[in-house]
PDB file of C-alpha atoms and ligand atoms in Angstrom:
ATOM      1  CA  MET A  49       2.324  -1.780 -12.343  1.00 83.00           C
ATOM      2  CA  SER A  50      -0.306  -4.466 -12.881  1.00 91.00           C
ATOM      3  CA  TYR A  51      -1.542  -6.280  -9.798  1.00 97.00           C
ATOM      4  CA  ASP A  52      -2.095 -10.007  -9.212  1.00 97.00           C
ATOM      5  CA  ASN A  53      -2.623  -9.989  -5.442  1.00 98.00           C
ATOM      6  CA  ILE A  54      -4.578  -6.803  -4.784  1.00 98.00           C
ATOM      7  CA  THR A  55      -7.323  -4.825  -6.492  1.00 98.00           C
ATOM      8  CA  VAL A  56      -7.441  -1.052  -6.628  1.00 98.00           C
ATOM      9  CA  LYS A  57     -10.593   0.889  -7.409  1.00 97.00           C
ATOM     10  CA  HIS A  58     -10.805   4.672  -7.548  1.00 97.00           C
ATOM     11  CA  GLU A  59     -14.324   6.050  -7.207  1.00 96.00           C
ATOM     12  CA  GLU A  60     -14.748   9.797  -6.802  1.00 95.00           C
ATOM     13  CA  ALA A  61     -12.675  10.817  -3.783  1.00 97.00           C
ATOM     14  CA  ILE A  62     -12.084   7.296  -2.434  1.00 98.00           C
ATOM     15  CA  ILE A  63      -9.448   4.740  -3.373  1.00 98.00           C
ATOM     16  CA  TYR A  64     -10.331   1.171  -2.350  1.00 98.00           C
ATOM     17  CA  ILE A  65      -7.314  -1.095  -1.923  1.00 98.00           C
ATOM     18  CA  THR A  66      -8.316  -4.732  -1.404  1.00 98.00           C
ATOM     19  CA  ILE A  67      -5.907  -7.565  -0.663  1.00 98.00           C
ATOM     20  CA  ASP A  68      -7.075 -10.334  -2.937  1.00 98.00           C
ATOM     21  CA  ARG A  69      -5.618 -13.756  -2.116  1.00 97.00           C
ATOM     22  CA  PRO A  70      -8.712 -15.217  -0.431  1.00 96.00           C
ATOM     23  CA  LYS A  71      -7.561 -18.841  -0.802  1.00 96.00           C
ATOM     24  CA  LYS A  72      -4.547 -17.980   1.364  1.00 97.00           C
ATOM     25  CA  LEU A  73      -6.668 -15.796   3.643  1.00 98.00           C
ATOM     26  CA  ASN A  74      -4.964 -12.782   2.040  1.00 98.00           C
ATOM     27  CA  ALA A  75      -1.600 -13.634   3.638  1.00 98.00           C
ATOM     28  CA  LEU A  76       1.062 -11.065   2.823  1.00 98.00           C
ATOM     29  CA  ASN A  77       3.685 -12.580   0.544  1.00 96.00           C
ATOM     30  CA  ARG A  78       6.496 -10.520  -0.959  1.00 96.00           C
ATOM     31  CA  ALA A  79       4.569  -9.831  -4.169  1.00 97.00           C
ATOM     32  CA  THR A  80       1.539  -8.556  -2.240  1.00 98.00           C
ATOM     33  CA  ILE A  81       3.701  -6.244  -0.150  1.00 98.00           C
ATOM     34  CA  ALA A  82       5.337  -4.816  -3.308  1.00 98.00           C
ATOM     35  CA  GLU A  83       1.934  -4.294  -4.930  1.00 98.00           C
ATOM     36  CA  LEU A  84       0.551  -2.619  -1.803  1.00 98.00           C
ATOM     37  CA  GLN A  85       3.573  -0.315  -1.700  1.00 98.00           C
ATOM     38  CA  ASP A  86       2.999   0.683  -5.316  1.00 98.00           C
ATOM     39  CA  ALA A  87      -0.741   1.226  -4.785  1.00 98.00           C
ATOM     40  CA  PHE A  88      -0.229   3.350  -1.657  1.00 98.00           C
ATOM     41  CA  GLU A  89       2.478   5.456  -3.340  1.00 98.00           C
ATOM     42  CA  GLU A  90       0.079   6.124  -6.233  1.00 98.00           C
ATOM     43  CA  ALA A  91      -2.781   6.910  -3.862  1.00 98.00           C
ATOM     44  CA  ASN A  92      -0.550   9.380  -2.027  1.00 97.00           C
ATOM     45  CA  GLU A  93       0.243  11.195  -5.290  1.00 96.00           C
ATOM     46  CA  SER A  94      -3.337  11.184  -6.597  1.00 96.00           C
ATOM     47  CA  LYS A  95      -4.763  14.715  -6.817  1.00 91.00           C
ATOM     48  CA  ASP A  96      -8.441  13.776  -6.572  1.00 93.00           C
ATOM     49  CA  ALA A  97      -8.275  10.893  -4.068  1.00 96.00           C
ATOM     50  CA  ARG A  98      -8.989  12.076  -0.527  1.00 97.00           C
ATOM     51  CA  VAL A  99      -9.321   8.856   1.499  1.00 98.00           C
ATOM     52  CA  VAL A 100      -8.069   5.271   1.156  1.00 98.00           C
ATOM     53  CA  ILE A 101     -10.161   2.330   2.364  1.00 98.00           C
ATOM     54  CA  LEU A 102      -8.079  -0.814   2.912  1.00 98.00           C
ATOM     55  CA  THR A 103      -9.798  -4.190   3.225  1.00 98.00           C
ATOM     56  CA  GLY A 104      -9.489  -7.892   2.390  1.00 98.00           C
ATOM     57  CA  SER A 105     -11.411  -9.928  -0.158  1.00 98.00           C
ATOM     58  CA  GLY A 106     -13.544 -12.950   0.693  1.00 95.00           C
ATOM     59  CA  GLU A 107     -15.644 -13.635   3.760  1.00 89.00           C
ATOM     60  CA  LYS A 108     -13.029 -14.929   6.164  1.00 97.00           C
ATOM     61  CA  ALA A 109     -10.047 -12.649   6.353  1.00 98.00           C
ATOM     62  CA  PHE A 110      -8.743  -9.121   6.259  1.00 98.00           C
ATOM     63  CA  VAL A 111      -5.191 -10.556   6.263  1.00 98.00           C
ATOM     64  CA  ALA A 112      -4.160 -13.738   8.178  1.00 98.00           C
ATOM     65  CA  GLY A 113      -0.570 -12.568   8.539  1.00 97.00           C
ATOM     66  CA  ALA A 114       2.701 -12.574   6.701  1.00 96.00           C
ATOM     67  CA  ASP A 115       2.978 -15.574   4.380  1.00 96.00           C
ATOM     68  CA  ILE A 116       4.605 -18.159   6.644  1.00 96.00           C
ATOM     69  CA  SER A 117       5.576 -20.391   3.693  1.00 95.00           C
ATOM     70  CA  GLU A 118       7.924 -17.682   2.393  1.00 96.00           C
ATOM     71  CA  PHE A 119      10.097 -17.194   5.474  1.00 95.00           C
ATOM     72  CA  SER A 120      10.143 -20.599   7.183  1.00 94.00           C
ATOM     73  CA  ASP A 121      13.761 -21.247   6.078  1.00 95.00           C
ATOM     74  CA  TYR A 122      15.119 -17.732   6.661  1.00 96.00           C
ATOM     75  CA  ASP A 123      18.253 -17.089   8.714  1.00 97.00           C
ATOM     76  CA  ARG A 124      18.918 -14.178  11.062  1.00 97.00           C
ATOM     77  CA  GLN A 125      20.009 -11.712   8.341  1.00 98.00           C
ATOM     78  CA  GLU A 126      17.082 -12.570   6.107  1.00 97.00           C
ATOM     79  CA  GLY A 127      14.718 -12.220   9.064  1.00 97.00           C
ATOM     80  CA  SER A 128      16.066  -8.764   9.892  1.00 98.00           C
ATOM     81  CA  ALA A 129      15.807  -7.695   6.267  1.00 97.00           C
ATOM     82  CA  LEU A 130      12.219  -8.967   6.064  1.00 97.00           C
ATOM     83  CA  ALA A 131      11.137  -6.808   9.008  1.00 98.00           C
ATOM     84  CA  ARG A 132      13.217  -3.772   8.007  1.00 98.00           C
ATOM     85  CA  ASP A 133      12.115  -3.744   4.366  1.00 97.00           C
ATOM     86  CA  GLY A 134       8.479  -4.317   5.265  1.00 98.00           C
ATOM     87  CA  GLN A 135       8.474  -1.513   7.819  1.00 98.00           C
ATOM     88  CA  ASN A 136      10.373   0.948   5.615  1.00 98.00           C
ATOM     89  CA  ASN A 137       8.620   0.194   2.342  1.00 98.00           C
ATOM     90  CA  LEU A 138       5.021  -0.346   3.376  1.00 98.00           C
ATOM     91  CA  PHE A 139       3.982  -0.043   7.017  1.00 98.00           C
ATOM     92  CA  ASP A 140       5.653   3.332   7.646  1.00 98.00           C
ATOM     93  CA  LEU A 141       4.461   4.532   4.240  1.00 98.00           C
ATOM     94  CA  ILE A 142       0.846   3.822   5.226  1.00 98.00           C
ATOM     95  CA  GLU A 143       1.206   5.479   8.634  1.00 98.00           C
ATOM     96  CA  ASN A 144       2.678   8.594   7.019  1.00 98.00           C
ATOM     97  CA  MET A 145       0.269   8.844   4.101  1.00 98.00           C
ATOM     98  CA  HIS A 146      -0.886  12.407   3.397  1.00 97.00           C
ATOM     99  CA  LYS A 147      -4.503  11.286   3.247  1.00 98.00           C
ATOM    100  CA  PRO A 148      -6.471   9.216   5.719  1.00 98.00           C
ATOM    101  CA  VAL A 149      -6.258   5.436   5.477  1.00 98.00           C
ATOM    102  CA  ILE A 150      -9.167   3.541   7.046  1.00 99.00           C
ATOM    103  CA  ALA A 151      -8.682  -0.190   7.607  1.00 99.00           C
ATOM    104  CA  ALA A 152     -11.991  -2.045   7.263  1.00 98.00           C
ATOM    105  CA  ILE A 153     -11.333  -5.335   9.064  1.00 98.00           C
ATOM    106  CA  ASN A 154     -13.664  -7.944   7.595  1.00 98.00           C
ATOM    107  CA  GLY A 155     -12.413 -11.158   9.263  1.00 98.00           C
ATOM    108  CA  PHE A 156      -9.094 -12.467  10.593  1.00 98.00           C
ATOM    109  CA  ALA A 157      -6.487  -9.726  11.105  1.00 98.00           C
ATOM    110  CA  LEU A 158      -3.545 -11.669  12.456  1.00 98.00           C
ATOM    111  CA  GLY A 159       0.156 -11.001  12.709  1.00 98.00           C
ATOM    112  CA  GLY A 160       1.204  -8.870   9.731  1.00 98.00           C
ATOM    113  CA  GLY A 161      -2.514  -8.409   8.993  1.00 98.00           C
ATOM    114  CA  LEU A 162      -3.187  -6.707  12.308  1.00 98.00           C
ATOM    115  CA  GLU A 163       0.082  -4.801  11.907  1.00 98.00           C
ATOM    116  CA  LEU A 164      -1.140  -3.601   8.512  1.00 98.00           C
ATOM    117  CA  ALA A 165      -4.438  -2.472  10.028  1.00 99.00           C
ATOM    118  CA  MET A 166      -2.553  -0.749  12.869  1.00 98.00           C
ATOM    119  CA  ALA A 167      -0.423   1.180  10.364  1.00 98.00           C
ATOM    120  CA  ALA A 168      -3.675   2.664   8.993  1.00 99.00           C
ATOM    121  CA  HIS A 169      -4.884   5.879  10.652  1.00 98.00           C
ATOM    122  CA  PHE A 170      -7.826   4.131  12.271  1.00 98.00           C
ATOM    123  CA  ARG A 171      -9.756   0.898  12.057  1.00 98.00           C
ATOM    124  CA  ILE A 172     -13.355  -0.288  11.888  1.00 98.00           C
ATOM    125  CA  ALA A 173     -14.398  -3.930  12.022  1.00 98.00           C
ATOM    126  CA  SER A 174     -17.264  -6.260  11.215  1.00 98.00           C
ATOM    127  CA  HIS A 175     -18.742  -8.454  13.971  1.00 98.00           C
ATOM    128  CA  ASN A 176     -16.955 -11.559  12.667  1.00 98.00           C
ATOM    129  CA  ALA A 177     -13.474  -9.967  12.829  1.00 98.00           C
ATOM    130  CA  LYS A 178     -10.817 -11.585  14.996  1.00 98.00           C
ATOM    131  CA  MET A 179      -7.549  -9.864  15.808  1.00 98.00           C
ATOM    132  CA  GLY A 180      -4.281 -11.048  17.259  1.00 98.00           C
ATOM    133  CA  LEU A 181      -0.505 -11.130  17.066  1.00 98.00           C
ATOM    134  CA  PRO A 182       0.198 -14.896  17.128  1.00 98.00           C
ATOM    135  CA  GLU A 183       3.922 -14.648  16.286  1.00 98.00           C
ATOM    136  CA  THR A 184       5.169 -16.046  19.608  1.00 98.00           C
ATOM    137  CA  SER A 185       3.316 -19.271  18.757  1.00 98.00           C
ATOM    138  CA  LEU A 186       5.671 -19.515  15.750  1.00 97.00           C
ATOM    139  CA  GLY A 187       8.828 -18.736  17.705  1.00 97.00           C
ATOM    140  CA  LEU A 188       8.800 -15.139  16.457  1.00 98.00           C
ATOM    141  CA  ILE A 189       7.814 -11.691  17.598  1.00 98.00           C
ATOM    142  CA  PRO A 190       5.808  -9.210  15.529  1.00 98.00           C
ATOM    143  CA  GLY A 191       8.191  -7.630  12.991  1.00 98.00           C
ATOM    144  CA  TYR A 192       6.065  -5.123  11.086  1.00 98.00           C
ATOM    145  CA  GLY A 193       5.700  -2.646  13.952  1.00 98.00           C
ATOM    146  CA  GLY A 194       3.353  -4.695  16.150  1.00 98.00           C
ATOM    147  CA  THR A 195       5.410  -4.465  19.347  1.00 98.00           C
ATOM    148  CA  GLN A 196       5.302  -0.670  18.995  1.00 98.00           C
ATOM    149  CA  ARG A 197       1.874   0.154  17.592  1.00 98.00           C
ATOM    150  CA  LEU A 198      -0.203  -2.308  19.644  1.00 98.00           C
ATOM    151  CA  PRO A 199       0.901  -0.844  23.040  1.00 98.00           C
ATOM    152  CA  GLN A 200       0.359   2.671  21.638  1.00 97.00           C
ATOM    153  CA  LEU A 201      -3.199   1.771  20.718  1.00 98.00           C
ATOM    154  CA  ILE A 202      -4.358  -0.412  23.611  1.00 98.00           C
ATOM    155  CA  GLY A 203      -1.788   0.091  26.397  1.00 98.00           C
ATOM    156  CA  LYS A 204       1.263  -1.864  27.457  1.00 98.00           C
ATOM    157  CA  GLY A 205      -0.359  -4.474  29.693  1.00 98.00           C
ATOM    158  CA  ARG A 206      -3.023  -5.491  27.185  1.00 98.00           C
ATOM    159  CA  ALA A 207      -0.442  -5.612  24.377  1.00 98.00           C
ATOM    160  CA  MET A 208       1.865  -7.727  26.527  1.00 98.00           C
ATOM    161  CA  GLU A 209      -0.950 -10.178  27.191  1.00 98.00           C
ATOM    162  CA  MET A 210      -2.041 -10.379  23.550  1.00 98.00           C
ATOM    163  CA  ILE A 211       1.524 -10.948  22.316  1.00 98.00           C
ATOM    164  CA  MET A 212       2.484 -13.377  25.092  1.00 98.00           C
ATOM    165  CA  THR A 213      -0.664 -15.498  24.766  1.00 98.00           C
ATOM    166  CA  ALA A 214      -0.699 -15.258  20.936  1.00 98.00           C
ATOM    167  CA  GLY A 215      -4.472 -15.216  21.358  1.00 98.00           C
ATOM    168  CA  MET A 216      -7.176 -13.649  19.227  1.00 98.00           C
ATOM    169  CA  ILE A 217      -9.681 -11.095  20.439  1.00 98.00           C
ATOM    170  CA  PRO A 218     -13.146 -10.678  18.898  1.00 98.00           C
ATOM    171  CA  ALA A 219     -14.327  -7.402  17.382  1.00 98.00           C
ATOM    172  CA  GLU A 220     -16.275  -6.353  20.494  1.00 98.00           C
ATOM    173  CA  LYS A 221     -13.191  -6.749  22.689  1.00 98.00           C
ATOM    174  CA  ALA A 222     -11.132  -4.796  20.136  1.00 98.00           C
ATOM    175  CA  LEU A 223     -13.748  -2.028  20.391  1.00 98.00           C
ATOM    176  CA  GLU A 224     -13.510  -2.045  24.186  1.00 98.00           C
ATOM    177  CA  TYR A 225      -9.689  -1.864  23.905  1.00 98.00           C
ATOM    178  CA  GLY A 226      -9.812   1.041  21.426  1.00 98.00           C
ATOM    179  CA  LEU A 227      -8.104  -1.031  18.753  1.00 98.00           C
ATOM    180  CA  VAL A 228     -11.048  -0.378  16.432  1.00 98.00           C
ATOM    181  CA  ASN A 229     -13.307   2.675  16.463  1.00 98.00           C
ATOM    182  CA  HIS A 230     -16.564   1.021  15.380  1.00 98.00           C
ATOM    183  CA  VAL A 231     -18.000  -2.466  14.945  1.00 98.00           C
ATOM    184  CA  THR A 232     -20.767  -3.181  12.490  1.00 98.00           C
ATOM    185  CA  SER A 233     -22.319  -5.958  10.421  1.00 98.00           C
ATOM    186  CA  VAL A 234     -20.421  -7.529   7.526  1.00 98.00           C
ATOM    187  CA  GLU A 235     -22.783  -5.844   5.040  1.00 98.00           C
ATOM    188  CA  GLU A 236     -22.438  -2.422   6.636  1.00 98.00           C
ATOM    189  CA  LEU A 237     -18.641  -2.440   6.955  1.00 98.00           C
ATOM    190  CA  ILE A 238     -17.721  -0.740   3.670  1.00 98.00           C
ATOM    191  CA  PRO A 239     -20.775   1.592   3.730  1.00 98.00           C
ATOM    192  CA  LEU A 240     -19.694   2.711   7.225  1.00 98.00           C
ATOM    193  CA  ALA A 241     -16.131   3.317   5.989  1.00 98.00           C
ATOM    194  CA  GLU A 242     -17.607   5.333   3.105  1.00 98.00           C
ATOM    195  CA  LYS A 243     -19.820   7.356   5.442  1.00 98.00           C
ATOM    196  CA  ILE A 244     -16.801   8.295   7.560  1.00 98.00           C
ATOM    197  CA  ALA A 245     -14.784   9.018   4.403  1.00 98.00           C
ATOM    198  CA  GLN A 246     -17.522  11.399   3.185  1.00 98.00           C
ATOM    199  CA  LYS A 247     -17.362  13.321   6.460  1.00 98.00           C
ATOM    200  CA  ILE A 248     -13.585  13.578   6.110  1.00 98.00           C
ATOM    201  CA  CYS A 249     -13.991  14.859   2.541  1.00 97.00           C
ATOM    202  CA  ASN A 250     -15.986  17.865   3.819  1.00 96.00           C
ATOM    203  CA  ASN A 251     -12.831  19.133   5.519  1.00 97.00           C
ATOM    204  CA  SER A 252      -9.551  20.579   4.314  1.00 98.00           C
ATOM    205  CA  GLY A 253      -7.237  17.953   2.850  1.00 97.00           C
ATOM    206  CA  VAL A 254      -4.223  20.176   3.495  1.00 97.00           C
ATOM    207  CA  ALA A 255      -5.177  20.566   7.156  1.00 98.00           C
ATOM    208  CA  ILE A 256      -5.784  16.816   7.497  1.00 98.00           C
ATOM    209  CA  LYS A 257      -2.332  16.115   6.019  1.00 98.00           C
ATOM    210  CA  SER A 258      -0.807  18.431   8.646  1.00 98.00           C
ATOM    211  CA  ALA A 259      -2.848  16.850  11.435  1.00 98.00           C
ATOM    212  CA  ILE A 260      -1.596  13.369  10.447  1.00 98.00           C
ATOM    213  CA  LYS A 261       1.986  14.657  10.536  1.00 98.00           C
ATOM    214  CA  ALA A 262       1.602  16.304  13.953  1.00 98.00           C
ATOM    215  CA  ILE A 263      -0.241  13.374  15.537  1.00 98.00           C
ATOM    216  CA  ASN A 264       2.319  10.870  14.232  1.00 98.00           C
ATOM    217  CA  ALA A 265       5.182  13.067  15.463  1.00 97.00           C
ATOM    218  CA  GLY A 266       3.911  12.720  19.006  1.00 96.00           C
ATOM    219  CA  PHE A 267       4.425   8.952  18.802  1.00 94.00           C
ATOM    220  CA  ASP A 268       7.887   9.129  17.249  1.00 93.00           C
ATOM    221  CA  PRO A 269      10.781   9.693  19.675  1.00 92.00           C
ATOM    222  CA  LYS A 270      12.754  11.400  16.853  1.00 94.00           C
ATOM    223  CA  TYR A 271      10.367  14.368  16.978  1.00 96.00           C
ATOM    224  CA  ASP A 272       8.891  16.876  19.395  1.00 97.00           C
ATOM    225  CA  GLY A 273       5.183  16.569  18.615  1.00 97.00           C
ATOM    226  CA  PHE A 274       4.318  19.938  20.167  1.00 98.00           C
ATOM    227  CA  ALA A 275       6.992  21.688  18.060  1.00 98.00           C
ATOM    228  CA  ILE A 276       5.689  19.983  14.896  1.00 98.00           C
ATOM    229  CA  GLU A 277       2.164  21.073  15.833  1.00 98.00           C
ATOM    230  CA  ILE A 278       3.256  24.725  16.213  1.00 98.00           C
ATOM    231  CA  GLU A 279       5.068  24.670  12.870  1.00 97.00           C
ATOM    232  CA  SER A 280       2.210  22.889  11.070  1.00 97.00           C
ATOM    233  CA  PHE A 281      -0.408  25.178  12.638  1.00 98.00           C
ATOM    234  CA  GLY A 282       1.515  28.215  11.342  1.00 98.00           C
ATOM    235  CA  ASN A 283       1.811  26.668   7.891  1.00 97.00           C
ATOM    236  CA  CYS A 284      -1.975  26.325   7.676  1.00 97.00           C
ATOM    237  CA  PHE A 285      -2.287  30.138   7.655  1.00 98.00           C
ATOM    238  CA  ALA A 286      -0.469  30.241   4.312  1.00 97.00           C
ATOM    239  CA  THR A 287      -2.933  27.875   2.596  1.00 98.00           C
ATOM    240  CA  ASP A 288      -5.886  28.601   0.327  1.00 97.00           C
ATOM    241  CA  ASP A 289      -7.892  26.066   2.342  1.00 97.00           C
ATOM    242  CA  PHE A 290      -7.494  28.260   5.442  1.00 98.00           C
ATOM    243  CA  LYS A 291      -8.694  31.340   3.521  1.00 97.00           C
ATOM    244  CA  GLU A 292     -11.666  29.410   2.169  1.00 97.00           C
ATOM    245  CA  GLY A 293     -12.530  27.754   5.497  1.00 97.00           C
ATOM    246  CA  THR A 294     -12.523  30.955   7.511  1.00 97.00           C
ATOM    247  CA  SER A 295     -14.280  32.988   4.747  1.00 97.00           C
ATOM    248  CA  ALA A 296     -17.000  30.347   4.442  1.00 97.00           C
ATOM    249  CA  PHE A 297     -17.579  30.404   8.194  1.00 97.00           C
ATOM    250  CA  LEU A 298     -17.834  34.207   8.296  1.00 97.00           C
ATOM    251  CA  GLU A 299     -20.090  34.242   5.228  1.00 97.00           C
ATOM    252  CA  LYS A 300     -22.280  31.495   6.758  1.00 96.00           C
ATOM    253  CA  ARG A 301     -21.836  29.104   3.836  1.00 96.00           C
ATOM    254  CA  LYS A 302     -20.378  25.636   3.357  1.00 95.00           C
ATOM    255  CA  ALA A 303     -16.650  25.662   2.594  1.00 96.00           C
ATOM    256  CA  ASN A 304     -15.485  24.467  -0.796  1.00 94.00           C
ATOM    257  CA  PHE A 305     -11.854  23.664  -0.137  1.00 96.00           C
ATOM    258  CA  PRO A 306      -9.452  23.957  -3.084  1.00 95.00           C
ATOM    259  CA  GLY A 307      -7.102  21.477  -1.380  1.00 92.00           C
ATOM    260  CA  GLU A 308      -4.065  23.764  -1.554  1.00 93.00           C
TER     261      GLU A 308
HETATM  262  N1  COA B 403       0.711 -17.696   5.743  1.00 71.10           N
HETATM  263  C1  COA B 403       0.583 -18.568   4.752  1.00 71.10           C
HETATM  264  N2  COA B 403      -0.549 -19.217   4.471  1.00 71.10           N
HETATM  265  C2  COA B 403      -1.604 -18.971   5.254  1.00 71.10           C
HETATM  266  C3  COA B 403      -1.551 -18.065   6.322  1.00 71.10           C
HETATM  267  C4  COA B 403      -0.321 -17.411   6.549  1.00 71.10           C
HETATM  268  N3  COA B 403      -0.183 -16.505   7.529  1.00 71.10           N
HETATM  269  N4  COA B 403      -2.752 -18.037   6.924  1.00 71.10           N
HETATM  270  C5  COA B 403      -3.533 -18.889   6.258  1.00 71.10           C
HETATM  271  N5  COA B 403      -2.851 -19.463   5.243  1.00 71.10           N
HETATM  272  C6  COA B 403      -3.320 -20.455   4.270  1.00 71.10           C
HETATM  273  C7  COA B 403      -3.379 -21.849   4.867  1.00 71.10           C
HETATM  274  O1  COA B 403      -2.107 -22.460   4.818  1.00 71.10           O
HETATM  275  C8  COA B 403      -4.381 -22.492   3.941  1.00 71.10           C
HETATM  276  O2  COA B 403      -3.742 -22.802   2.716  1.00 71.10           O
HETATM  277  P1  COA B 403      -4.006 -24.262   2.010  1.00 71.10           P
HETATM  278  O3  COA B 403      -5.482 -24.272   1.746  1.00 71.10           O
HETATM  279  O4  COA B 403      -3.186 -24.193   0.778  1.00 71.10           O
HETATM  280  O5  COA B 403      -3.590 -25.284   3.000  1.00 71.10           O
HETATM  281  C9  COA B 403      -5.362 -21.376   3.637  1.00 71.10           C
HETATM  282  O6  COA B 403      -4.663 -20.160   3.910  1.00 71.10           O
HETATM  283  C10 COA B 403      -6.606 -21.406   4.499  1.00 71.10           C
HETATM  284  O7  COA B 403      -6.209 -21.405   5.847  1.00 71.10           O
HETATM  285  P2  COA B 403      -6.702 -22.535   6.920  1.00 71.10           P
HETATM  286  O8  COA B 403      -5.668 -22.593   7.980  1.00 71.10           O
HETATM  287  O9  COA B 403      -7.047 -23.798   6.205  1.00 71.10           O
HETATM  288  O10 COA B 403      -8.025 -21.842   7.440  1.00 71.10           O
HETATM  289  P3  COA B 403      -8.723 -22.057   8.859  1.00 71.10           P
HETATM  290  O11 COA B 403     -10.045 -21.398   8.771  1.00 71.10           O
HETATM  291  O12 COA B 403      -8.681 -23.482   9.277  1.00 71.10           O
HETATM  292  O13 COA B 403      -7.807 -21.239   9.911  1.00 71.10           O
HETATM  293  C11 COA B 403      -6.504 -19.347  10.661  1.00 71.10           C
HETATM  294  C12 COA B 403      -7.710 -19.848   9.824  1.00 71.10           C
HETATM  295  C13 COA B 403      -6.383 -17.846  10.397  1.00 71.10           C
HETATM  296  C14 COA B 403      -6.801 -19.586  12.143  1.00 71.10           C
HETATM  297  C15 COA B 403      -5.238 -20.097  10.242  1.00 71.10           C
HETATM  298  O14 COA B 403      -5.123 -20.038   8.830  1.00 71.10           O
HETATM  299  C16 COA B 403      -3.966 -19.545  10.848  1.00 71.10           C
HETATM  300  O15 COA B 403      -3.698 -19.751  12.006  1.00 71.10           O
HETATM  301  N6  COA B 403      -3.155 -18.827  10.006  1.00 71.10           N
HETATM  302  C17 COA B 403      -1.874 -18.326  10.421  1.00 71.10           C
HETATM  303  C18 COA B 403      -2.042 -17.120  11.307  1.00 71.10           C
HETATM  304  C19 COA B 403      -0.690 -16.630  11.778  1.00 71.10           C
HETATM  305  O16 COA B 403       0.005 -17.257  12.530  1.00 71.10           O
HETATM  306  N7  COA B 403      -0.330 -15.426  11.288  1.00 71.10           N
HETATM  307  C20 COA B 403       0.891 -14.785  11.687  1.00 71.10           C
HETATM  308  C21 COA B 403       1.953 -15.021  10.702  1.00 71.10           C
HETATM  309  S1  COA B 403       3.442 -14.201  11.182  1.00 71.10           S
END
C-alpha cells in the first residue's frame, strides 16, 4: 500500500510511523486510519523491527483529533460504526502489537489523537505538548477507547474532570498524572524515544511480546490477567531466548537473543 497521509521509515530495529497531514494538524481522517492500520500490521509482521515510534509531523501537533469534517453529518448508525471500526481496526491493533509502540507526543494530542497515543504501550512528550479529550465540547464522547483508557492511566476522577471540562493539560501536568512517562525538549523527543527503544532492544523480543499480552490481559475484563501471566511465564521456558538469556547470565556475558 502506498501512503499519502503517513510516512513510514524502517531503520535498523526501529520503525518510525509519522502522521503527515500537518496542515490539518494531522487530524485522523478515514484514509489516515486505513494507512495506519496497514503500517501497524506490517510492523507487527516485520522480522527485524523491534520497536515502533509513533509521532506527528510538523511543529504543532501529534494529532488534533478525528477529522471533524468527515463525521459532522453522520447519524447514529454511522457514528457507532465509526467508533467500532476505529477501535477494532486500529486502536486495539496498536494496544495488542507484539512489539512495543512508543508514542512521541510532539504537540497537540486531542480527542482521537490522545486516544491514539493512549493505545500505544507508553508515551513521552515534548514540553510544548497539550493533551485533552475535547469531545464533549462537540456534543460527543470519546469513541476510540478514551473513556476506558484515560481512567486506566490517570484514575477515574482525573479522567472524569478532563472529559467533562473538555480541557487541555500541558505536558508537565500529563507527567504528574502518569499519562506520559517523560517530558523533554522538542529536539530531544525522538532521540529520547530512540534511547528507550535501544534499551528495549537489549532484551528478549519474545519475552516482551508475552509481557505485553499479560499486562493487557489484566485490563481486559474478558481475561484473568494472573492466569495469562502463569501461562505466558511457562511458555517462556520453551523459547530459545530463555536458553540464551539464562546461559548468558551464567556465563557472565551479554545475551544475544535470537528472538525465538
Ligand atoms: N478535524 C478536522 N480538521 C482539523 C482538526 C480536526 N480535529 N483539528 C484541526 N483541524 C484543521 C483546522 O480546521 C484548520 O484547517 P483550515 O486551515 O483548513 O481551516 C487546520 O487544521 C489548522 O487548525 P487551526 O484550528 O487553524 O489551528 P489553531 O492553532 O488555531 O488551533 C486547535 C489548534 C488544536 C486548538 C484547533 O485546531 C482545534 O480545536 N482542533 C479540534 C480539536 C478537537 O476538537 N479534536 C477532537 C475531535 S473529536
